[in-house]
Amino acid sequence: MIQAPAPPDDVGVQLAALADPTRRRIFELIAHAPSTVRAVTDRVPVSQPAVSQHLKVLREAGLAVGTARGASTVYRADRAGLASIRTWLDRFWDDVLDGFVAAAEREDDR
């Protein structure tokens, strides 16, 4: 397995990796179905070396994992990287819900 995980608390690295539209599309493809570089290249408008570079960035951000299969490497989304982004986003959602509850309670007190 080929992986260089992102630092555990550095969601910024993961968000930056997903900021590029082509890289985000590549991530969506490997999240949908594990794929080789060749298979991804057939579905995006960039060269095979560019796809390889995008996958390297995703691996380094902890968002993708590559597993050697014969002469190819099959890439898939890394659930651990997704979990850290989700945890970060959930924190904001919890804050929004807490604010909503507080506002509703204030309205009830009126």
JSON list of C-alpha atoms in Angstrom, two decimals:
[
{"chain": "A", "resi": 1, "resn": "MET", "atom": "CA", "xyz": [0.00, 0.00, 0.00]},
{"chain": "A", "resi": 2, "resn": "ILE", "atom": "CA", "xyz": [1.33, 3.44, -0.96]},
{"chain": "A", "resi": 3, "resn": "GLN", "atom": "CA", "xyz": [0.34, 6.21, 1.39]},
{"chain": "A", "resi": 4, "resn": "ALA", "atom": "CA", "xyz": [1.85, 9.28, 3.00]},
{"chain": "A", "resi": 5, "resn": "PRO", "atom": "CA", "xyz": [-0.74, 10.38, 5.57]},
{"chain": "A", "resi": 6, "resn": "ALA", "atom": "CA", "xyz": [-1.44, 14.00, 6.33]},
{"chain": "A", "resi": 7, "resn": "PRO", "atom": "CA", "xyz": [-0.63, 15.25, 9.79]},
{"chain": "A", "resi": 8, "resn": "PRO", "atom": "CA", "xyz": [-3.54, 14.13, 12.02]},
{"chain": "A", "resi": 9, "resn": "ASP", "atom": "CA", "xyz": [-4.92, 17.59, 12.78]},
{"chain": "A", "resi": 10, "resn": "ASP", "atom": "CA", "xyz": [-4.09, 19.35, 9.52]},
{"chain": "A", "resi": 11, "resn": "VAL", "atom": "CA", "xyz": [-7.43, 19.49, 7.73]},
{"chain": "A", "resi": 12, "resn": "GLY", "atom": "CA", "xyz": [-6.07, 22.51, 5.86]},
{"chain": "A", "resi": 13, "resn": "VAL", "atom": "CA", "xyz": [-3.80, 20.24, 3.82]},
{"chain": "A", "resi": 14, "resn": "GLN", "atom": "CA", "xyz": [-6.77, 18.09, 2.85]},
{"chain": "A", "resi": 15, "resn": "LEU", "atom": "CA", "xyz": [-9.00, 21.03, 1.99]},
{"chain": "A", "resi": 16, "resn": "ALA", "atom": "CA", "xyz": [-6.20, 22.58, -0.08]},
{"chain": "A", "resi": 17, "resn": "ALA", "atom": "CA", "xyz": [-5.77, 19.28, -1.94]},
{"chain": "A", "resi": 18, "resn": "LEU", "atom": "CA", "xyz": [-9.48, 19.26, -2.80]},
{"chain": "A", "resi": 19, "resn": "ALA", "atom": "CA", "xyz": [-9.53, 22.93, -3.82]},
{"chain": "A", "resi": 20, "resn": "ASP", "atom": "CA", "xyz": [-8.28, 22.12, -7.32]},
{"chain": "A", "resi": 21, "resn": "PRO", "atom": "CA", "xyz": [-11.30, 21.18, -9.51]},
{"chain": "A", "resi": 22, "resn": "THR", "atom": "CA", "xyz": [-9.43, 18.52, -11.50]},
{"chain": "A", "resi": 23, "resn": "ARG", "atom": "CA", "xyz": [-8.02, 16.94, -8.35]},
{"chain": "A", "resi": 24, "resn": "ARG", "atom": "CA", "xyz": [-11.46, 17.02, -6.74]},
{"chain": "A", "resi": 25, "resn": "ARG", "atom": "CA", "xyz": [-12.90, 15.21, -9.78]},
{"chain": "A", "resi": 26, "resn": "ILE", "atom": "CA", "xyz": [-10.13, 12.60, -9.58]},
{"chain": "A", "resi": 27, "resn": "PHE", "atom": "CA", "xyz": [-10.91, 12.17, -5.88]},
{"chain": "A", "resi": 28, "resn": "GLU", "atom": "CA", "xyz": [-14.61, 11.72, -6.70]},
{"chain": "A", "resi": 29, "resn": "LEU", "atom": "CA", "xyz": [-13.75, 9.05, -9.28]},
{"chain": "A", "resi": 30, "resn": "ILE", "atom": "CA", "xyz": [-11.58, 7.00, -6.91]},
{"chain": "A", "resi": 31, "resn": "ALA", "atom": "CA", "xyz": [-14.11, 7.47, -4.11]},
{"chain": "A", "resi": 32, "resn": "HIS", "atom": "CA", "xyz": [-16.80, 6.02, -6.38]},
{"chain": "A", "resi": 33, "resn": "ALA", "atom": "CA", "xyz": [-14.69, 3.09, -7.59]},
{"chain": "A", "resi": 34, "resn": "PRO", "atom": "CA", "xyz": [-11.03, 2.15, -7.02]},
{"chain": "A", "resi": 35, "resn": "SER", "atom": "CA", "xyz": [-9.15, 2.90, -10.24]},
{"chain": "A", "resi": 36, "resn": "THR", "atom": "CA", "xyz": [-5.77, 2.82, -11.91]},
{"chain": "A", "resi": 37, "resn": "VAL", "atom": "CA", "xyz": [-4.07, 5.94, -13.24]},
{"chain": "A", "resi": 38, "resn": "ARG", "atom": "CA", "xyz": [-4.98, 4.82, -16.76]},
{"chain": "A", "resi": 39, "resn": "ALA", "atom": "CA", "xyz": [-8.67, 4.40, -15.88]},
{"chain": "A", "resi": 40, "resn": "VAL", "atom": "CA", "xyz": [-8.76, 7.86, -14.28]},
{"chain": "A", "resi": 41, "resn": "THR", "atom": "CA", "xyz": [-6.93, 9.41, -17.24]},
{"chain": "A", "resi": 42, "resn": "ASP", "atom": "CA", "xyz": [-9.66, 8.10, -19.55]},
{"chain": "A", "resi": 43, "resn": "ARG", "atom": "CA", "xyz": [-12.24, 10.12, -17.57]},
{"chain": "A", "resi": 44, "resn": "VAL", "atom": "CA", "xyz": [-10.51, 13.49, -17.05]},
{"chain": "A", "resi": 45, "resn": "PRO", "atom": "CA", "xyz": [-9.15, 16.02, -19.56]},
{"chain": "A", "resi": 46, "resn": "VAL", "atom": "CA", "xyz": [-5.52, 15.89, -18.39]},
{"chain": "A", "resi": 47, "resn": "SER", "atom": "CA", "xyz": [-2.50, 13.75, -19.21]},
{"chain": "A", "resi": 48, "resn": "GLN", "atom": "CA", "xyz": [-1.49, 10.57, -17.42]},
{"chain": "A", "resi": 49, "resn": "PRO", "atom": "CA", "xyz": [1.51, 12.29, -15.76]},
{"chain": "A", "resi": 50, "resn": "ALA", "atom": "CA", "xyz": [-0.84, 15.03, -14.51]},
{"chain": "A", "resi": 51, "resn": "VAL", "atom": "CA", "xyz": [-3.23, 12.42, -13.07]},
{"chain": "A", "resi": 52, "resn": "SER", "atom": "CA", "xyz": [-0.28, 10.75, -11.33]},
{"chain": "A", "resi": 53, "resn": "GLN", "atom": "CA", "xyz": [0.74, 14.09, -9.83]},
{"chain": "A", "resi": 54, "resn": "HIS", "atom": "CA", "xyz": [-2.81, 14.80, -8.63]},
{"chain": "A", "resi": 55, "resn": "LEU", "atom": "CA", "xyz": [-2.96, 11.34, -7.03]},
{"chain": "A", "resi": 56, "resn": "LYS", "atom": "CA", "xyz": [0.38, 12.00, -5.32]},
{"chain": "A", "resi": 57, "resn": "VAL", "atom": "CA", "xyz": [-1.05, 15.18, -3.79]},
{"chain": "A", "resi": 58, "resn": "LEU", "atom": "CA", "xyz": [-4.15, 13.28, -2.64]},
{"chain": "A", "resi": 59, "resn": "ARG", "atom": "CA", "xyz": [-1.96, 10.57, -1.09]},
{"chain": "A", "resi": 60, "resn": "GLU", "atom": "CA", "xyz": [0.22, 13.12, 0.69]},
{"chain": "A", "resi": 61, "resn": "ALA", "atom": "CA", "xyz": [-2.92, 14.80, 2.04]},
{"chain": "A", "resi": 62, "resn": "GLY", "atom": "CA", "xyz": [-4.13, 11.47, 3.42]},
{"chain": "A", "resi": 63, "resn": "LEU", "atom": "CA", "xyz": [-7.10, 11.36, 1.04]},
{"chain": "A", "resi": 64, "resn": "ALA", "atom": "CA", "xyz": [-6.02, 8.48, -1.22]},
{"chain": "A", "resi": 65, "resn": "VAL", "atom": "CA", "xyz": [-4.34, 5.12, -0.88]},
{"chain": "A", "resi": 66, "resn": "GLY", "atom": "CA", "xyz": [-2.64, 3.18, -3.64]},
{"chain": "A", "resi": 67, "resn": "THR", "atom": "CA", "xyz": [-2.30, -0.61, -3.68]},
{"chain": "A", "resi": 68, "resn": "ALA", "atom": "CA", "xyz": [0.04, -2.35, -6.11]},
{"chain": "A", "resi": 69, "resn": "ARG", "atom": "CA", "xyz": [-1.72, -4.86, -8.36]},
{"chain": "A", "resi": 70, "resn": "GLY", "atom": "CA", "xyz": [0.68, -6.42, -10.83]},
{"chain": "A", "resi": 71, "resn": "ALA", "atom": "CA", "xyz": [2.25, -3.67, -12.95]},
{"chain": "A", "resi": 72, "resn": "SER", "atom": "CA", "xyz": [-0.40, -1.11, -11.91]},
{"chain": "A", "resi": 73, "resn": "THR", "atom": "CA", "xyz": [-1.44, 0.68, -8.78]},
{"chain": "A", "resi": 74, "resn": "VAL", "atom": "CA", "xyz": [-5.10, 0.87, -7.85]},
{"chain": "A", "resi": 75, "resn": "TYR", "atom": "CA", "xyz": [-6.14, 4.04, -6.01]},
{"chain": "A", "resi": 76, "resn": "ARG", "atom": "CA", "xyz": [-9.08, 4.48, -3.68]},
{"chain": "A", "resi": 77, "resn": "ALA", "atom": "CA", "xyz": [-10.27, 7.18, -1.30]},
{"chain": "A", "resi": 78, "resn": "ASP", "atom": "CA", "xyz": [-8.84, 6.92, 2.20]},
{"chain": "A", "resi": 79, "resn": "ARG", "atom": "CA", "xyz": [-11.66, 6.86, 4.76]},
{"chain": "A", "resi": 80, "resn": "ALA", "atom": "CA", "xyz": [-9.39, 8.11, 7.54]},
{"chain": "A", "resi": 81, "resn": "GLY", "atom": "CA", "xyz": [-8.68, 11.33, 5.64]},
{"chain": "A", "resi": 82, "resn": "LEU", "atom": "CA", "xyz": [-12.36, 11.80, 4.97]},
{"chain": "A", "resi": 83, "resn": "ALA", "atom": "CA", "xyz": [-13.13, 11.21, 8.63]},
{"chain": "A", "resi": 84, "resn": "SER", "atom": "CA", "xyz": [-10.90, 14.07, 9.73]},
{"chain": "A", "resi": 85, "resn": "ILE", "atom": "CA", "xyz": [-12.57, 16.47, 7.27]},
{"chain": "A", "resi": 86, "resn": "ARG", "atom": "CA", "xyz": [-15.99, 15.29, 8.38]},
{"chain": "A", "resi": 87, "resn": "THR", "atom": "CA", "xyz": [-15.09, 15.75, 12.06]},
{"chain": "A", "resi": 88, "resn": "TRP", "atom": "CA", "xyz": [-13.93, 19.28, 11.29]},
{"chain": "A", "resi": 89, "resn": "LEU", "atom": "CA", "xyz": [-17.13, 20.09, 9.38]},
{"chain": "A", "resi": 90, "resn": "ASP", "atom": "CA", "xyz": [-19.35, 18.45, 12.01]},
{"chain": "A", "resi": 91, "resn": "ARG", "atom": "CA", "xyz": [-17.92, 20.81, 14.62]},
{"chain": "A", "resi": 92, "resn": "PHE", "atom": "CA", "xyz": [-19.38, 23.74, 12.68]},
{"chain": "A", "resi": 93, "resn": "TRP", "atom": "CA", "xyz": [-22.68, 21.97, 12.14]},
{"chain": "A", "resi": 94, "resn": "ASP", "atom": "CA", "xyz": [-22.94, 21.32, 15.90]},
{"chain": "A", "resi": 95, "resn": "ASP", "atom": "CA", "xyz": [-22.29, 25.03, 16.53]},
{"chain": "A", "resi": 96, "resn": "VAL", "atom": "CA", "xyz": [-25.02, 25.99, 14.06]},
{"chain": "A", "resi": 97, "resn": "LEU", "atom": "CA", "xyz": [-27.51, 23.61, 15.68]},
{"chain": "A", "resi": 98, "resn": "ASP", "atom": "CA", "xyz": [-26.62, 24.89, 19.17]},
{"chain": "A", "resi": 99, "resn": "GLY", "atom": "CA", "xyz": [-27.19, 28.45, 17.93]},
{"chain": "A", "resi": 100, "resn": "PHE", "atom": "CA", "xyz": [-30.53, 27.46, 16.43]},
{"chain": "A", "resi": 101, "resn": "VAL", "atom": "CA", "xyz": [-31.66, 25.83, 19.69]},
{"chain": "A", "resi": 102, "resn": "ALA", "atom": "CA", "xyz": [-30.59, 28.90, 21.70]},
{"chain": "A", "resi": 103, "resn": "ALA", "atom": "CA", "xyz": [-32.47, 31.23, 19.34]},
{"chain": "A", "resi": 104, "resn": "ALA", "atom": "CA", "xyz": [-35.60, 29.03, 19.50]},
{"chain": "A", "resi": 105, "resn": "GLU", "atom": "CA", "xyz": [-35.45, 28.98, 23.30]},
{"chain": "A", "resi": 106, "resn": "ARG", "atom": "CA", "xyz": [-35.11, 32.78, 23.40]},
{"chain": "A", "resi": 107, "resn": "GLU", "atom": "CA", "xyz": [-38.15, 33.04, 21.12]},
{"chain": "A", "resi": 108, "resn": "ASP", "atom": "CA", "xyz": [-40.13, 30.73, 23.41]},
{"chain": "A", "resi": 109, "resn": "ASP", "atom": "CA", "xyz": [-39.25, 32.89, 26.43]},
{"chain": "A", "resi": 110, "resn": "ARG", "atom": "CA", "xyz": [-40.80, 35.97, 24.80]}
]
